Short mmCIF file of C-alpha atoms and ligand atoms in Angstrom, two decimals:
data_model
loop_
_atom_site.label_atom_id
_atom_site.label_comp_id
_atom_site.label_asym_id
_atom_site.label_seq_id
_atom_site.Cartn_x
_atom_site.Cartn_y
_atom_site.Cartn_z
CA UNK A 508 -2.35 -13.56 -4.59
CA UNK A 509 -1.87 -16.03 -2.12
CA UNK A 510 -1.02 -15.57 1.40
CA UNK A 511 0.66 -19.44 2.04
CA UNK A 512 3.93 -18.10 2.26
CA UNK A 513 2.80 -15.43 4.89
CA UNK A 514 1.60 -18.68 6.93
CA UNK A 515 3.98 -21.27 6.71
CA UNK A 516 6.28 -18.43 8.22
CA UNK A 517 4.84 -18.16 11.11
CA UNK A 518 3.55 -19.98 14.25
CA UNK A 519 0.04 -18.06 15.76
CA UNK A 520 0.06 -19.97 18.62
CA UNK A 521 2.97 -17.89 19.31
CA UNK A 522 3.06 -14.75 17.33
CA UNK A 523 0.20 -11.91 17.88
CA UNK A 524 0.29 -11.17 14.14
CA UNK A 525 -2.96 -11.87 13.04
CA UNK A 526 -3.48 -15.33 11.14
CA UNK A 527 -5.07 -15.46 7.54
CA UNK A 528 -9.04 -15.17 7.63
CA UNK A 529 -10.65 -17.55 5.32
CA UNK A 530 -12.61 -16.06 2.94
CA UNK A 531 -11.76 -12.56 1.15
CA UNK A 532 -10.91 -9.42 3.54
CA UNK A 533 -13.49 -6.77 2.67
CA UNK A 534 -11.97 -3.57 1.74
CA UNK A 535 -12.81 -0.13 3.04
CA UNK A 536 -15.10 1.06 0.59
CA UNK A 537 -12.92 1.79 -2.44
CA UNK A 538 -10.00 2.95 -0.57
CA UNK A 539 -6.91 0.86 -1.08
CA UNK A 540 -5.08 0.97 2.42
CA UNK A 541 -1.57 2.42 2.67
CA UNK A 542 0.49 1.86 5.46
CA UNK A 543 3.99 1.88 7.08
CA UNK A 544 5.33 -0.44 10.23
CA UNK A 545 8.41 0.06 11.56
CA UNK A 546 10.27 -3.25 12.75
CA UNK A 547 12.54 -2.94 15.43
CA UNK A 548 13.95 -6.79 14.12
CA UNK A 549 17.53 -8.05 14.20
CA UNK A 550 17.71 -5.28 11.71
CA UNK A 551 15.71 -2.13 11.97
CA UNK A 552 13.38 -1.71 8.85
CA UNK A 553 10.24 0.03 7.44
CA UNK A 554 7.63 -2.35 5.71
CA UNK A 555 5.50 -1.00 3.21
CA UNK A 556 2.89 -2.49 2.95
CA UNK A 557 -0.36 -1.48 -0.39
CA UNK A 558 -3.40 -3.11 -0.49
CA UNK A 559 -3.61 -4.83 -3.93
CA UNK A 560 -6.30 -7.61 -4.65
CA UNK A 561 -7.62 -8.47 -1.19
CA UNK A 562 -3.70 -8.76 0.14
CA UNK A 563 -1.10 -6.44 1.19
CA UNK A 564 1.82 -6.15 -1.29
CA UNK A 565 5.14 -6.32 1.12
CA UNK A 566 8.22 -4.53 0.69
CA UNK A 567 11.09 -4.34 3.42
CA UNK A 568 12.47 -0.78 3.13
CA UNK A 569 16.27 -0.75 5.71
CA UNK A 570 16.50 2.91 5.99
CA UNK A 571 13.60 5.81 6.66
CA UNK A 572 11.10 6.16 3.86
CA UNK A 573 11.97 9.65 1.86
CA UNK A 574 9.11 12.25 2.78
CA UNK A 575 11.29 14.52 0.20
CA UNK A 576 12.55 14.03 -3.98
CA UNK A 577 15.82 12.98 -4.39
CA UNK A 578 15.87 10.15 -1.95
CA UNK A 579 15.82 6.55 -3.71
CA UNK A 580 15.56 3.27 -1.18
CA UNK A 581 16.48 -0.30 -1.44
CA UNK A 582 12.84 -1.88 -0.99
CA UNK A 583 12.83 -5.49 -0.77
CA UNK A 584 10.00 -7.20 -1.92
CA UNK A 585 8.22 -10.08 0.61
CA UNK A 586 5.25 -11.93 1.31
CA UNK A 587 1.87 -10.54 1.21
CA UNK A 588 0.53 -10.07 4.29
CA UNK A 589 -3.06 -10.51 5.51
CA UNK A 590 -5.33 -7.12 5.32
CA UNK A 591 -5.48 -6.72 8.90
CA UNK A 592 -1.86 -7.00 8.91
CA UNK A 593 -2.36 -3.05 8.23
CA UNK A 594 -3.54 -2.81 12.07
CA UNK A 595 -0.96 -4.74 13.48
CA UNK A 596 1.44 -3.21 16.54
CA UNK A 597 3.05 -5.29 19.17
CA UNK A 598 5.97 -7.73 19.83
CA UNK A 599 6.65 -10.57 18.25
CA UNK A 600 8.48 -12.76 20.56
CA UNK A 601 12.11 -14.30 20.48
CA UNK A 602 12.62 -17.05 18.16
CA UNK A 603 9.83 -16.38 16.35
CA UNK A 604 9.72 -15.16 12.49
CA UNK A 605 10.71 -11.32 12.63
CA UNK A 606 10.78 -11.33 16.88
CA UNK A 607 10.90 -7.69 17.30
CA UNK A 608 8.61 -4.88 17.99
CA UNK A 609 6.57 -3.64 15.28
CA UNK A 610 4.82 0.29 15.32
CA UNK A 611 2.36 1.80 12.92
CA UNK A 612 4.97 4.78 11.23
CA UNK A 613 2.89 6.12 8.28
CA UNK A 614 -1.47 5.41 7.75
CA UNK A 615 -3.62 6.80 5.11
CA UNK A 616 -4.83 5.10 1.96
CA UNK A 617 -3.45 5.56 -1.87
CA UNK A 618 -4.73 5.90 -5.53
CA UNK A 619 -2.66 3.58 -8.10
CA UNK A 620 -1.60 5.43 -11.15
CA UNK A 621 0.53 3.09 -12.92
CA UNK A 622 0.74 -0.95 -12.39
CA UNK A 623 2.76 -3.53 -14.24
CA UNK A 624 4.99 -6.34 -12.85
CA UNK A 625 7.54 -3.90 -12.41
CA UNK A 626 6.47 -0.55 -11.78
CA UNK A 627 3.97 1.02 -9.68
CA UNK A 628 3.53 4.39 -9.50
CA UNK A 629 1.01 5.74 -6.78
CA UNK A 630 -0.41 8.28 -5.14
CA UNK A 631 0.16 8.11 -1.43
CA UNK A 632 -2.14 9.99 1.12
CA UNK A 633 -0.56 9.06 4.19
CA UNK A 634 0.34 11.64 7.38
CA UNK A 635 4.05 11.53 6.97
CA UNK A 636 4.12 10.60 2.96
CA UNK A 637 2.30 12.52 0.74
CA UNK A 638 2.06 12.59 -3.33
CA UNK A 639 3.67 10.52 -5.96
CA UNK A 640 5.93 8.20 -5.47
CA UNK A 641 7.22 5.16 -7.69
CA UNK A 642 8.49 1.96 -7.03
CA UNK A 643 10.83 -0.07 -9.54
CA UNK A 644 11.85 -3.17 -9.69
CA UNK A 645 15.77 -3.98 -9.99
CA UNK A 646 17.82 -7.02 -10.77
CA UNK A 647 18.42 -8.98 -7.94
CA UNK A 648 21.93 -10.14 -6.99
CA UNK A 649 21.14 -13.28 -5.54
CA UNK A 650 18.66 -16.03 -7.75
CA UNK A 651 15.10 -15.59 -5.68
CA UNK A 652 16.08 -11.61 -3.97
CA UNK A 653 13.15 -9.21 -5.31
CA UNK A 654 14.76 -5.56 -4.82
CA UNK A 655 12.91 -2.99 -5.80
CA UNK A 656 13.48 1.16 -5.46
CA UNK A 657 11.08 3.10 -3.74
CA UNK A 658 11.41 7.24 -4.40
CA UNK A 659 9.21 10.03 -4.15
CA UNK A 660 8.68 11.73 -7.75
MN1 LIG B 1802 9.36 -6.62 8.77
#
């Protein structure tokens, strides 16, 4: 997993985001961190974000998470982001990569059941999302999109 695409993106002289450590992040304990942000950007969004070999796996999700079966959502895949990433509220200002305001919407850890390149299914133990859930990787309609859905089983 490599986290050069999560720099080139963006300018930390500028953005409060924090930068790549060198070195690998240490996890906490054998939890695998969980977490939600909600990104007030030129579009609204929820990133998901699962700790998964010293990075966060990154998907953009455009409408509310489902807390309840029955609800599937669009969840674009994107960079990893840094572990601390997981910590991260504030603005990030105009003209930068993502400028909007960015809020911690779901927190907990979660317990991987199933894992190939295009499924994971995973236990979530977060304060708003709670149990299984699956995400499943689609075709993409444009050469380089990575859509996947993201539903509570
Ligand atoms: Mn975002």
């Amino acid at each position: 997993m490599s986290l050069d695409t999560y720099r080139r993106k963006r300018n930390f002289a500028r953005t409060p985001e924090p930068p790549p450590k060198h070195g690998a992040a240490k996890a906490d304990g054998e939890r695998l961190r969980y977490v939600i942000q909600k990104h007030a950007a030129s579009h609204l969004h929820w990133d998901l974000r699962l700790e998964e070999g010293g990075v966060l796996k990154s998907w953009a999700i455009p409408k509310e998470p489902p807390a309840v079966q029955g609800v599937k959502r669009l969840a674009v895949e994107v960079e990893d982001h840094t572990l601390e990433y997981g910590d991260f509220e504030g603005v990030i200002p105009e003209g930068e990569y993502g400028a909007g305001t960015v809020t911690i919407w779901d927190t907990g850890t979660y317990v991987p059941l199933e894992t190939t390149p295009g499924v994971r299914v995973i236990e979530i133990r977060g304060r708003k999302l709670k149990g299984a859930y699956a995400l499943v990787k689609i075709k993409g309609k444009k050469p380089g999109e990575k859509p996947w859905l993201f539903f509570k089983k």
